[in-house]
PDB file of C-alpha atoms in Angstrom:
ATOM      1  CA  MET N   1     -36.176  25.104 -10.136  1.00  0.00           C
ATOM      2  CA  ARG N   2     -33.662  22.555 -11.365  1.00  0.00           C
ATOM      3  CA  ALA N   3     -30.829  25.106 -11.038  1.00  0.00           C
ATOM      4  CA  VAL N   4     -31.861  25.862  -7.447  1.00  0.00           C
ATOM      5  CA  ALA N   5     -31.962  22.146  -6.627  1.00  0.00           C
ATOM      6  CA  ASN N   6     -28.498  21.665  -8.141  1.00  0.00           C
ATOM      7  CA  ASP N   7     -27.143  24.580  -6.104  1.00  0.00           C
ATOM      8  CA  GLU N   8     -28.611  23.129  -2.904  1.00  0.00           C
ATOM      9  CA  LYS N   9     -27.150  19.723  -3.712  1.00  0.00           C
ATOM     10  CA  SER N  10     -23.732  21.268  -4.324  1.00  0.00           C
ATOM     11  CA  GLU N  11     -23.895  23.128  -1.021  1.00  0.00           C
ATOM     12  CA  PHE N  12     -24.917  19.925   0.758  1.00  0.00           C
ATOM     13  CA  ASP N  13     -22.048  17.968  -0.824  1.00  0.00           C
ATOM     14  CA  ALA N  14     -19.576  20.690   0.154  1.00  0.00           C
ATOM     15  CA  LEU N  15     -20.880  20.682   3.743  1.00  0.00           C
ATOM     16  CA  ALA N  16     -20.683  16.883   3.906  1.00  0.00           C
ATOM     17  CA  PHE N  17     -17.111  16.940   2.637  1.00  0.00           C
ATOM     18  CA  PHE N  18     -16.196  19.637   5.179  1.00  0.00           C
ATOM     19  CA  CYS N  19     -17.641  17.492   7.989  1.00  0.00           C
ATOM     20  CA  LEU N  20     -15.762  14.419   6.765  1.00  0.00           C
ATOM     21  CA  LEU N  21     -12.473  16.263   6.357  1.00  0.00           C
ATOM     22  CA  PRO N  22     -11.280  15.821   9.990  1.00  0.00           C
ATOM     23  CA  SER N  23     -11.951  12.083   9.778  1.00  0.00           C
ATOM     24  CA  LEU N  24     -10.113  11.845   6.468  1.00  0.00           C
ATOM     25  CA  LEU N  25      -7.130  13.729   7.872  1.00  0.00           C
ATOM     26  CA  TYR N  26      -7.084  11.444  10.908  1.00  0.00           C
ATOM     27  CA  VAL N  27      -7.092   8.325   8.716  1.00  0.00           C
ATOM     28  CA  LEU N  28      -4.313   9.746   6.547  1.00  0.00           C
ATOM     29  CA  CYS N  29      -2.127  10.721   9.505  1.00  0.00           C
ATOM     30  CA  MET N  30      -2.719   7.685  11.712  1.00  0.00           C
ATOM     31  CA  PHE N  31      -3.101   4.857   9.192  1.00  0.00           C
ATOM     32  CA  VAL N  32      -2.207   5.681   5.597  1.00  0.00           C
ATOM     33  CA  TYR N  33       1.031   7.581   6.285  1.00  0.00           C
ATOM     34  CA  PRO N  34       2.445   5.045   8.821  1.00  0.00           C
ATOM     35  CA  PHE N  35       1.683   2.176   6.428  1.00  0.00           C
ATOM     36  CA  LEU N  36       3.289   3.909   3.441  1.00  0.00           C
ATOM     37  CA  TYR N  37       6.289   4.930   5.532  1.00  0.00           C
ATOM     38  CA  GLY N  38       6.623   1.347   6.744  1.00  0.00           C
ATOM     39  CA  VAL N  39       6.630   0.115   3.143  1.00  0.00           C
ATOM     40  CA  TYR N  40       9.236   2.744   2.251  1.00  0.00           C
ATOM     41  CA  LEU N  41      11.416   1.783   5.218  1.00  0.00           C
ATOM     42  CA  SER N  42      11.117  -1.934   4.451  1.00  0.00           C
ATOM     43  CA  LEU N  43      12.574  -1.340   0.981  1.00  0.00           C
ATOM     44  CA  GLN N  44      15.746   0.185   2.413  1.00  0.00           C
ATOM     45  CA  PRO N  45      17.541  -2.720   4.120  1.00  0.00           C
ATOM     46  CA  GLN N  46      20.649  -2.218   6.179  1.00  0.00           C
ATOM     47  CA  LYS N  47      24.003  -2.380   4.355  1.00  0.00           C
ATOM     48  CA  VAL N  48      22.234  -2.008   0.990  1.00  0.00           C
ATOM     49  CA  SER N  49      22.139   1.253  -0.924  1.00  0.00           C
ATOM     50  CA  GLY N  50      18.893   2.217  -2.620  1.00  0.00           C
ATOM     51  CA  PHE N  51      15.631   0.320  -2.743  1.00  0.00           C
ATOM     52  CA  SER N  52      15.691  -3.456  -2.471  1.00  0.00           C
ATOM     53  CA  PHE N  53      13.400  -6.390  -1.663  1.00  0.00           C
ATOM     54  CA  ALA N  54      16.198  -8.020   0.348  1.00  0.00           C
ATOM     55  CA  ASN N  55      14.220  -7.881   3.608  1.00  0.00           C
ATOM     56  CA  TYR N  56      11.277  -9.716   2.080  1.00  0.00           C
ATOM     57  CA  LEU N  57      13.525 -12.283   0.412  1.00  0.00           C
ATOM     58  CA  THR N  58      15.314 -12.885   3.709  1.00  0.00           C
ATOM     59  CA  PHE N  59      12.034 -13.291   5.553  1.00  0.00           C
ATOM     60  CA  PHE N  60      10.501 -15.777   3.105  1.00  0.00           C
ATOM     61  CA  SER N  61      13.714 -17.751   2.736  1.00  0.00           C
ATOM     62  CA  ASP N  62      13.955 -18.479   6.477  1.00  0.00           C
ATOM     63  CA  PRO N  63      11.449 -21.112   7.723  1.00  0.00           C
ATOM     64  CA  TYR N  64      11.855 -19.854  11.283  1.00  0.00           C
ATOM     65  CA  GLN N  65      10.620 -16.447  10.125  1.00  0.00           C
ATOM     66  CA  TYR N  66       7.904 -17.171   7.573  1.00  0.00           C
ATOM     67  CA  GLY N  67       6.596 -20.005   9.753  1.00  0.00           C
ATOM     68  CA  THR N  68       5.279 -17.323  12.099  1.00  0.00           C
ATOM     69  CA  ILE N  69       2.572 -16.572   9.516  1.00  0.00           C
ATOM     70  CA  TRP N  70       1.061 -20.057   9.824  1.00  0.00           C
ATOM     71  CA  ILE N  71       1.440 -20.034  13.602  1.00  0.00           C
ATOM     72  CA  THR N  72      -0.462 -16.761  13.792  1.00  0.00           C
ATOM     73  CA  PHE N  73      -3.197 -18.012  11.465  1.00  0.00           C
ATOM     74  CA  SER N  74      -3.468 -21.227  13.504  1.00  0.00           C
ATOM     75  CA  LEU N  75      -4.145 -19.099  16.588  1.00  0.00           C
ATOM     76  CA  ALA N  76      -6.371 -16.438  15.040  1.00  0.00           C
ATOM     77  CA  ILE N  77      -8.735 -18.564  12.938  1.00  0.00           C
ATOM     78  CA  PRO N  78      -9.773 -21.171  15.574  1.00  0.00           C
ATOM     79  CA  THR N  79     -10.118 -18.447  18.198  1.00  0.00           C
ATOM     80  CA  THR N  80     -12.306 -16.356  15.903  1.00  0.00           C
ATOM     81  CA  ILE N  81     -14.565 -19.289  15.039  1.00  0.00           C
ATOM     82  CA  VAL N  82     -15.024 -20.374  18.672  1.00  0.00           C
ATOM     83  CA  VAL N  83     -15.626 -16.805  19.864  1.00  0.00           C
ATOM     84  CA  LEU N  84     -18.124 -16.127  17.080  1.00  0.00           C
ATOM     85  CA  LEU N  85     -20.118 -19.335  17.605  1.00  0.00           C
ATOM     86  CA  LEU N  86     -20.369 -18.972  21.382  1.00  0.00           C
ATOM     87  CA  ALA N  87     -21.169 -15.248  21.173  1.00  0.00           C
ATOM     88  CA  LEU N  88     -23.857 -15.952  18.550  1.00  0.00           C
ATOM     89  CA  TRP N  89     -25.399 -18.708  20.686  1.00  0.00           C
ATOM     90  CA  LEU N  90     -25.560 -16.518  23.792  1.00  0.00           C
ATOM     91  CA  ALA N  91     -26.655 -13.351  21.982  1.00  0.00           C
ATOM     92  CA  TYR N  92     -29.378 -15.223  20.109  1.00  0.00           C
ATOM     93  CA  GLY N  93     -30.668 -16.738  23.343  1.00  0.00           C
ATOM     94  CA  MET N  94     -30.692 -13.329  25.058  1.00  0.00           C
ATOM     95  CA  ARG N  95     -32.189 -11.381  22.149  1.00  0.00           C
ATOM     96  CA  ARG N  96     -35.596 -10.948  23.860  1.00  0.00           C
ATOM     97  CA  GLY N  97     -34.287 -10.665  27.409  1.00  0.00           C
ATOM     98  CA  ILE N  98     -33.644 -13.179  30.173  1.00  0.00           C
ATOM     99  CA  PHE N  99     -33.788 -13.250  33.964  1.00  0.00           C
ATOM    100  CA  MET N 100     -31.089 -10.995  35.488  1.00  0.00           C
ATOM    101  CA  GLU N 101     -29.989  -9.955  32.002  1.00  0.00           C
ATOM    102  CA  ARG N 102     -27.935  -6.972  33.175  1.00  0.00           C
ATOM    103  CA  THR N 103     -26.054  -9.050  35.734  1.00  0.00           C
ATOM    104  CA  VAL N 104     -25.310 -11.802  33.216  1.00  0.00           C
ATOM    105  CA  THR N 105     -24.200  -9.281  30.597  1.00  0.00           C
ATOM    106  CA  THR N 106     -21.945  -7.515  33.107  1.00  0.00           C
ATOM    107  CA  ILE N 107     -20.259 -10.796  34.029  1.00  0.00           C
ATOM    108  CA  LEU N 108     -19.740 -11.739  30.388  1.00  0.00           C
ATOM    109  CA  ILE N 109     -18.102  -8.427  29.457  1.00  0.00           C
ATOM    110  CA  MET N 110     -16.067  -8.078  32.668  1.00  0.00           C
ATOM    111  CA  PRO N 111     -12.739  -9.075  30.959  1.00  0.00           C
ATOM    112  CA  ILE N 112     -12.878  -5.805  28.979  1.00  0.00           C
ATOM    113  CA  SER N 113     -12.050  -3.842  32.130  1.00  0.00           C
ATOM    114  CA  LEU N 114      -9.120  -6.031  33.164  1.00  0.00           C
ATOM    115  CA  GLY N 115      -6.628  -5.402  30.366  1.00  0.00           C
ATOM    116  CA  VAL N 116      -4.406  -7.908  28.596  1.00  0.00           C
ATOM    117  CA  ILE N 117      -1.616  -8.041  31.202  1.00  0.00           C
ATOM    118  CA  LEU N 118      -3.869  -8.424  34.229  1.00  0.00           C
ATOM    119  CA  LEU N 119      -5.976 -10.990  32.383  1.00  0.00           C
ATOM    120  CA  SER N 120      -2.885 -13.000  31.472  1.00  0.00           C
ATOM    121  CA  GLU N 121      -1.670 -12.907  35.066  1.00  0.00           C
ATOM    122  CA  GLY N 122      -5.052 -14.133  36.210  1.00  0.00           C
ATOM    123  CA  ILE N 123      -4.962 -17.019  33.755  1.00  0.00           C
ATOM    124  CA  LEU N 124      -1.496 -17.978  34.985  1.00  0.00           C
ATOM    125  CA  GLY N 125      -2.709 -17.942  38.584  1.00  0.00           C
ATOM    126  CA  PHE N 126      -5.904 -19.890  37.908  1.00  0.00           C
ATOM    127  CA  TYR N 127      -5.033 -22.319  35.106  1.00  0.00           C
ATOM    128  CA  GLY N 128      -1.322 -22.785  35.800  1.00  0.00           C
ATOM    129  CA  SER N 129       0.051 -26.124  36.973  1.00  0.00           C
ATOM    130  CA  GLN N 130      -0.071 -24.836  40.554  1.00  0.00           C
ATOM    131  CA  GLY N 131      -3.234 -22.785  40.035  1.00  0.00           C
ATOM    132  CA  TRP N 132      -6.631 -23.160  41.653  1.00  0.00           C
ATOM    133  CA  PHE N 133      -8.124 -25.098  38.743  1.00  0.00           C
ATOM    134  CA  ASN N 134      -5.593 -27.909  38.902  1.00  0.00           C
ATOM    135  CA  GLN N 135      -5.420 -27.878  42.692  1.00  0.00           C
ATOM    136  CA  VAL N 136      -9.177 -28.374  42.987  1.00  0.00           C
ATOM    137  CA  LEU N 137      -9.171 -31.254  40.496  1.00  0.00           C
ATOM    138  CA  LEU N 138      -6.184 -32.859  42.253  1.00  0.00           C
ATOM    139  CA  GLY N 139      -7.821 -32.414  45.639  1.00  0.00           C
ATOM    140  CA  LEU N 140     -11.015 -34.098  44.427  1.00  0.00           C
ATOM    141  CA  GLY N 141      -9.005 -36.967  42.985  1.00  0.00           C
ATOM    142  CA  LEU N 142     -10.309 -36.374  39.456  1.00  0.00           C
ATOM    143  CA  ILE N 143      -6.810 -36.162  37.969  1.00  0.00           C
ATOM    144  CA  LYS N 144      -3.394 -37.467  38.975  1.00  0.00           C
ATOM    145  CA  GLU N 145      -1.284 -34.961  37.081  1.00  0.00           C
ATOM    146  CA  PRO N 146      -2.086 -31.255  36.562  1.00  0.00           C
ATOM    147  CA  PHE N 147      -3.274 -30.135  33.174  1.00  0.00           C
ATOM    148  CA  ILE N 148      -0.704 -28.074  31.255  1.00  0.00           C
ATOM    149  CA  LEU N 149      -2.849 -25.131  30.143  1.00  0.00           C
ATOM    150  CA  THR N 150      -0.279 -22.323  30.191  1.00  0.00           C
ATOM    151  CA  HIS N 151       2.999 -21.583  28.426  1.00  0.00           C
ATOM    152  CA  ASN N 152       1.689 -23.390  25.367  1.00  0.00           C
ATOM    153  CA  TYR N 153      -0.783 -23.089  22.499  1.00  0.00           C
ATOM    154  CA  ALA N 154      -3.792 -23.676  24.781  1.00  0.00           C
ATOM    155  CA  GLY N 155      -2.825 -20.817  27.078  1.00  0.00           C
ATOM    156  CA  VAL N 156      -2.687 -18.292  24.246  1.00  0.00           C
ATOM    157  CA  MET N 157      -5.996 -19.546  22.835  1.00  0.00           C
ATOM    158  CA  LEU N 158      -7.600 -19.169  26.260  1.00  0.00           C
ATOM    159  CA  ALA N 159      -6.303 -15.623  26.639  1.00  0.00           C
ATOM    160  CA  LEU N 160      -7.440 -14.611  23.154  1.00  0.00           C
ATOM    161  CA  PHE N 161     -10.883 -16.051  23.788  1.00  0.00           C
ATOM    162  CA  MET N 162     -11.317 -14.089  27.007  1.00  0.00           C
ATOM    163  CA  GLN N 163     -10.067 -10.890  25.362  1.00  0.00           C
ATOM    164  CA  GLN N 164     -12.174 -11.058  22.184  1.00  0.00           C
ATOM    165  CA  PHE N 165     -15.409 -12.625  23.420  1.00  0.00           C
ATOM    166  CA  PRO N 166     -16.846  -9.535  25.207  1.00  0.00           C
ATOM    167  CA  PHE N 167     -16.494  -7.329  22.106  1.00  0.00           C
ATOM    168  CA  CYS N 168     -18.023  -9.945  19.830  1.00  0.00           C
ATOM    169  CA  PHE N 169     -20.861 -10.701  22.256  1.00  0.00           C
ATOM    170  CA  LEU N 170     -21.831  -7.045  22.703  1.00  0.00           C
ATOM    171  CA  MET N 171     -21.724  -6.431  18.957  1.00  0.00           C
ATOM    172  CA  LEU N 172     -23.907  -9.418  18.086  1.00  0.00           C
ATOM    173  CA  LEU N 173     -26.310  -8.821  20.967  1.00  0.00           C
ATOM    174  CA  GLY N 174     -26.951  -5.269  19.795  1.00  0.00           C
ATOM    175  CA  TYR N 175     -27.272  -6.390  16.183  1.00  0.00           C
ATOM    176  CA  ILE N 176     -29.647  -9.289  16.884  1.00  0.00           C
ATOM    177  CA  SER N 177     -31.761  -7.306  19.362  1.00  0.00           C
ATOM    178  CA  GLY N 178     -32.381  -4.724  16.643  1.00  0.00           C
ATOM    179  CA  ILE N 179     -34.086  -7.228  14.316  1.00  0.00           C
ATOM    180  CA  ASP N 180     -37.872  -6.777  14.189  1.00  0.00           C
ATOM    181  CA  PRO N 181     -39.372  -9.574  16.362  1.00  0.00           C
ATOM    182  CA  SER N 182     -42.511  -9.616  14.194  1.00  0.00           C
ATOM    183  CA  LEU N 183     -40.524 -11.391  11.469  1.00  0.00           C
ATOM    184  CA  GLU N 184     -39.783 -14.284  13.786  1.00  0.00           C
ATOM    185  CA  ARG N 185     -43.371 -14.427  15.056  1.00  0.00           C
ATOM    186  CA  SER N 186     -44.750 -14.409  11.520  1.00  0.00           C
ATOM    187  CA  ALA N 187     -42.528 -17.320  10.513  1.00  0.00           C
ATOM    188  CA  ARG N 188     -43.669 -19.337  13.526  1.00  0.00           C
ATOM    189  CA  MET N 189     -47.320 -18.570  12.808  1.00  0.00           C
ATOM    190  CA  LEU N 190     -46.769 -20.013   9.328  1.00  0.00           C
ATOM    191  CA  GLY N 191     -45.600 -23.266  10.883  1.00  0.00           C
ATOM    192  CA  ALA N 192     -41.819 -22.882  10.788  1.00  0.00           C
ATOM    193  CA  THR N 193     -39.903 -24.739  13.487  1.00  0.00           C
ATOM    194  CA  PRO N 194     -37.328 -22.859  15.608  1.00  0.00           C
ATOM    195  CA  SER N 195     -34.464 -24.343  13.570  1.00  0.00           C
ATOM    196  CA  ILE N 196     -36.059 -23.240  10.292  1.00  0.00           C
ATOM    197  CA  VAL N 197     -36.739 -19.785  11.707  1.00  0.00           C
ATOM    198  CA  PHE N 198     -33.090 -19.466  12.628  1.00  0.00           C
ATOM    199  CA  ARG N 199     -31.682 -20.800   9.318  1.00  0.00           C
ATOM    200  CA  ARG N 200     -34.143 -19.218   6.877  1.00  0.00           C
ATOM    201  CA  VAL N 201     -35.175 -15.985   8.600  1.00  0.00           C
ATOM    202  CA  MET N 202     -32.788 -14.896  11.334  1.00  0.00           C
ATOM    203  CA  LEU N 203     -29.445 -16.087   9.998  1.00  0.00           C
ATOM    204  CA  PRO N 204     -29.716 -14.169   6.690  1.00  0.00           C
ATOM    205  CA  LEU N 205     -30.495 -11.020   8.689  1.00  0.00           C
ATOM    206  CA  ILE N 206     -27.650 -11.668  11.145  1.00  0.00           C
ATOM    207  CA  ALA N 207     -25.117 -12.507   8.385  1.00  0.00           C
ATOM    208  CA  PRO N 208     -23.842  -8.917   7.856  1.00  0.00           C
ATOM    209  CA  GLY N 209     -23.235  -8.519  11.588  1.00  0.00           C
ATOM    210  CA  LEU N 210     -21.524 -11.903  11.733  1.00  0.00           C
ATOM    211  CA  ALA N 211     -19.167 -10.901   8.925  1.00  0.00           C
ATOM    212  CA  ILE N 212     -18.219  -7.653  10.682  1.00  0.00           C
ATOM    213  CA  ALA N 213     -17.729  -9.413  14.015  1.00  0.00           C
ATOM    214  CA  PHE N 214     -15.627 -12.149  12.385  1.00  0.00           C
ATOM    215  CA  ALA N 215     -13.427  -9.546  10.696  1.00  0.00           C
ATOM    216  CA  LEU N 216     -12.826  -7.527  13.865  1.00  0.00           C
ATOM    217  CA  VAL N 217     -12.143 -10.543  16.072  1.00  0.00           C
ATOM    218  CA  PHE N 218      -9.789 -12.028  13.487  1.00  0.00           C
ATOM    219  CA  VAL N 219      -7.787  -8.812  13.066  1.00  0.00           C
ATOM    220  CA  MET N 220      -7.404  -8.411  16.835  1.00  0.00           C
ATOM    221  CA  SER N 221      -6.441 -12.065  17.263  1.00  0.00           C
ATOM    222  CA  PHE N 222      -3.947 -11.951  14.397  1.00  0.00           C
ATOM    223  CA  ALA N 223      -2.148  -9.077  16.130  1.00  0.00           C
ATOM    224  CA  VAL N 224      -1.652 -11.099  19.339  1.00  0.00           C
ATOM    225  CA  PHE N 225       1.542 -10.148  21.160  1.00  0.00           C
ATOM    226  CA  PRO N 226       1.557  -9.966  24.995  1.00  0.00           C
ATOM    227  CA  SER N 227      -0.564 -13.101  25.416  1.00  0.00           C
ATOM    228  CA  ALA N 228       1.741 -15.078  23.128  1.00  0.00           C
ATOM    229  CA  ILE N 229       4.706 -14.055  25.290  1.00  0.00           C
ATOM    230  CA  MET N 230       3.199 -14.409  28.773  1.00  0.00           C
ATOM    231  CA  LEU N 231       1.082 -17.520  28.222  1.00  0.00           C
ATOM    232  CA  GLY N 232       2.817 -19.217  25.303  1.00  0.00           C
ATOM    233  CA  GLN N 233       6.255 -20.145  24.039  1.00  0.00           C
ATOM    234  CA  PRO N 234       7.548 -17.001  22.294  1.00  0.00           C
ATOM    235  CA  ALA N 235      10.548 -18.879  20.899  1.00  0.00           C
ATOM    236  CA  GLY N 236       8.606 -21.960  19.870  1.00  0.00           C
ATOM    237  CA  THR N 237       5.024 -22.996  19.202  1.00  0.00           C
ATOM    238  CA  THR N 238       3.487 -19.555  19.747  1.00  0.00           C
ATOM    239  CA  ARG N 239       6.119 -17.376  18.083  1.00  0.00           C
ATOM    240  CA  THR N 240       3.704 -15.158  16.187  1.00  0.00           C
ATOM    241  CA  ILE N 241       4.580 -12.732  13.418  1.00  0.00           C
ATOM    242  CA  SER N 242       4.247  -9.777  15.786  1.00  0.00           C
ATOM    243  CA  ILE N 243       6.938 -11.317  18.013  1.00  0.00           C
ATOM    244  CA  ALA N 244       9.189 -11.722  14.976  1.00  0.00           C
ATOM    245  CA  ALA N 245       8.748  -8.030  14.142  1.00  0.00           C
ATOM    246  CA  TYR N 246       9.433  -7.011  17.746  1.00  0.00           C
ATOM    247  CA  GLN N 247      12.621  -9.043  17.891  1.00  0.00           C
ATOM    248  CA  LYS N 248      13.910  -7.501  14.690  1.00  0.00           C
ATOM    249  CA  ALA N 249      13.127  -3.985  15.880  1.00  0.00           C
ATOM    250  CA  PHE N 250      14.106  -3.999  19.570  1.00  0.00           C
ATOM    251  CA  GLU N 251      16.481  -6.944  19.958  1.00  0.00           C
ATOM    252  CA  GLN N 252      18.397  -6.802  16.683  1.00  0.00           C
ATOM    253  CA  TYR N 253      17.737  -3.062  16.103  1.00  0.00           C
ATOM    254  CA  ASP N 254      16.894  -3.606  12.442  1.00  0.00           C
ATOM    255  CA  MET N 255      13.899  -1.338  11.859  1.00  0.00           C
ATOM    256  CA  SER N 256      13.977  -1.940   8.122  1.00  0.00           C
ATOM    257  CA  ALA N 257      13.551  -5.715   8.511  1.00  0.00           C
ATOM    258  CA  ALA N 258      10.954  -5.168  11.239  1.00  0.00           C
ATOM    259  CA  SER N 259       9.001  -2.909   8.878  1.00  0.00           C
ATOM    260  CA  ALA N 260       9.069  -5.607   6.206  1.00  0.00           C
ATOM    261  CA  ILE N 261       7.627  -8.142   8.655  1.00  0.00           C
ATOM    262  CA  ALA N 262       4.988  -5.617   9.734  1.00  0.00           C
ATOM    263  CA  VAL N 263       4.032  -5.037   6.099  1.00  0.00           C
ATOM    264  CA  VAL N 264       3.693  -8.795   5.552  1.00  0.00           C
ATOM    265  CA  MET N 265       1.523  -8.955   8.667  1.00  0.00           C
ATOM    266  CA  GLY N 266      -0.683  -6.133   7.401  1.00  0.00           C
ATOM    267  CA  LEU N 267      -1.043  -7.736   3.978  1.00  0.00           C
ATOM    268  CA  CYS N 268      -2.109 -11.026   5.585  1.00  0.00           C
ATOM    269  CA  GLN N 269      -4.795  -9.211   7.547  1.00  0.00           C
ATOM    270  CA  LEU N 270      -5.982  -7.333   4.455  1.00  0.00           C
ATOM    271  CA  ALA N 271      -6.115 -10.583   2.475  1.00  0.00           C
ATOM    272  CA  ALA N 272      -8.206 -12.220   5.186  1.00  0.00           C
ATOM    273  CA  LEU N 273     -10.570  -9.230   5.272  1.00  0.00           C
ATOM    274  CA  LEU N 274     -10.941  -9.415   1.497  1.00  0.00           C
ATOM    275  CA  VAL N 275     -11.896 -13.093   1.734  1.00  0.00           C
ATOM    276  CA  ILE N 276     -14.482 -12.257   4.409  1.00  0.00           C
ATOM    277  CA  ILE N 277     -15.971  -9.480   2.272  1.00  0.00           C
ATOM    278  CA  LEU N 278     -16.187 -11.725  -0.797  1.00  0.00           C
ATOM    279  CA  PHE N 279     -17.750 -14.506   1.261  1.00  0.00           C
ATOM    280  CA  ARG N 280     -20.314 -12.082   2.664  1.00  0.00           C
ATOM    281  CA  ARG N 281     -21.261 -10.913  -0.815  1.00  0.00           C
ATOM    282  CA  ARG N 282     -21.690 -14.493  -2.006  1.00  0.00           C
ATOM    283  CA  LEU N 283     -23.648 -15.437   1.096  1.00  0.00           C
ATOM    284  CA  SER N 284     -26.106 -12.549   1.058  1.00  0.00           C
ATOM    285  CA  PRO N 285     -27.909 -13.354  -2.259  1.00  0.00           C
ATOM    286  CA  ALA N 286     -28.117 -17.046  -1.418  1.00  0.00           C
ATOM    287  CA  ALA N 287     -29.391 -16.301   2.061  1.00  0.00           C
ATOM    288  CA  THR N 288     -31.947 -13.829   0.767  1.00  0.00           C
ATOM    289  CA  MET N 289     -33.267 -16.398  -1.709  1.00  0.00           C
ATOM    290  CA  GLY N 290     -33.546 -18.914   1.109  1.00  0.00           C
ATOM    291  CA  VAL N 291     -35.867 -16.671   3.143  1.00  0.00           C
ATOM    292  CA  GLY N 292     -38.771 -17.402   0.856  1.00  0.00           C
ATOM    293  CA  LYS N 293     -38.215 -21.154   1.004  1.00  0.00           C
ATOM    294  CA  ARG N 294     -39.482 -23.371   3.714  1.00  0.00           C
TER     295      ARG N 294
END
């Protein structure tokens, strides 16, 4: 009997591996190989024979270049936090349904269908110095000078928020709606206030979904490119690391240096994801222990 069970297990493992093989090949061809080739290309700088770290040394020795890392982080982190908090607040409030839920949800996720370019053009037309937003405020006499909300840091933040919020909201809404409502009702029957129910019961259950949503929103925000050009200052305050890589590749035609910048960008994203994973692991035991406390 044990031999038969082992044979069945082996057959099942072989079938599972065969089913996973296309996915593994896709990951290797579309992610692993391009990354390794980028690393290889970055170690072969122009006018230097053989492998060299000259591209990386040049990048980190130029404040105008390595400063793009901090600019990108300063855009990605605040955007991710604001998107996550607002999406959590709305998703938590809509977890058991609200009046006209489908209409409200459709409005909230509408930016997904617009695309980055069209969305950026809309922001320029609405929030620009001559846009409707400023014209209405000027017409009502509420302001004397138009707000400068485009071609600066605020414009890029606004675009990132509108791009990332729908994905984060849908993810958290589906995650929170899947939590058994009897857990919340039981806590309230035991005398827990709504704030305690959220902190001690719901938040520990939502934490894994929050970590995943934070990671995805951060990665997408860190890779900002068209918004930083159309709504920011691509040569100044919003010169992100992706713009630096683009300029090296398509303006200076130095693919080796561009690959080095892309590798640095990828390593920054991986480092941030590692921090999120470690934080989630540290949070989960503490949160689980807090469920039993009042």
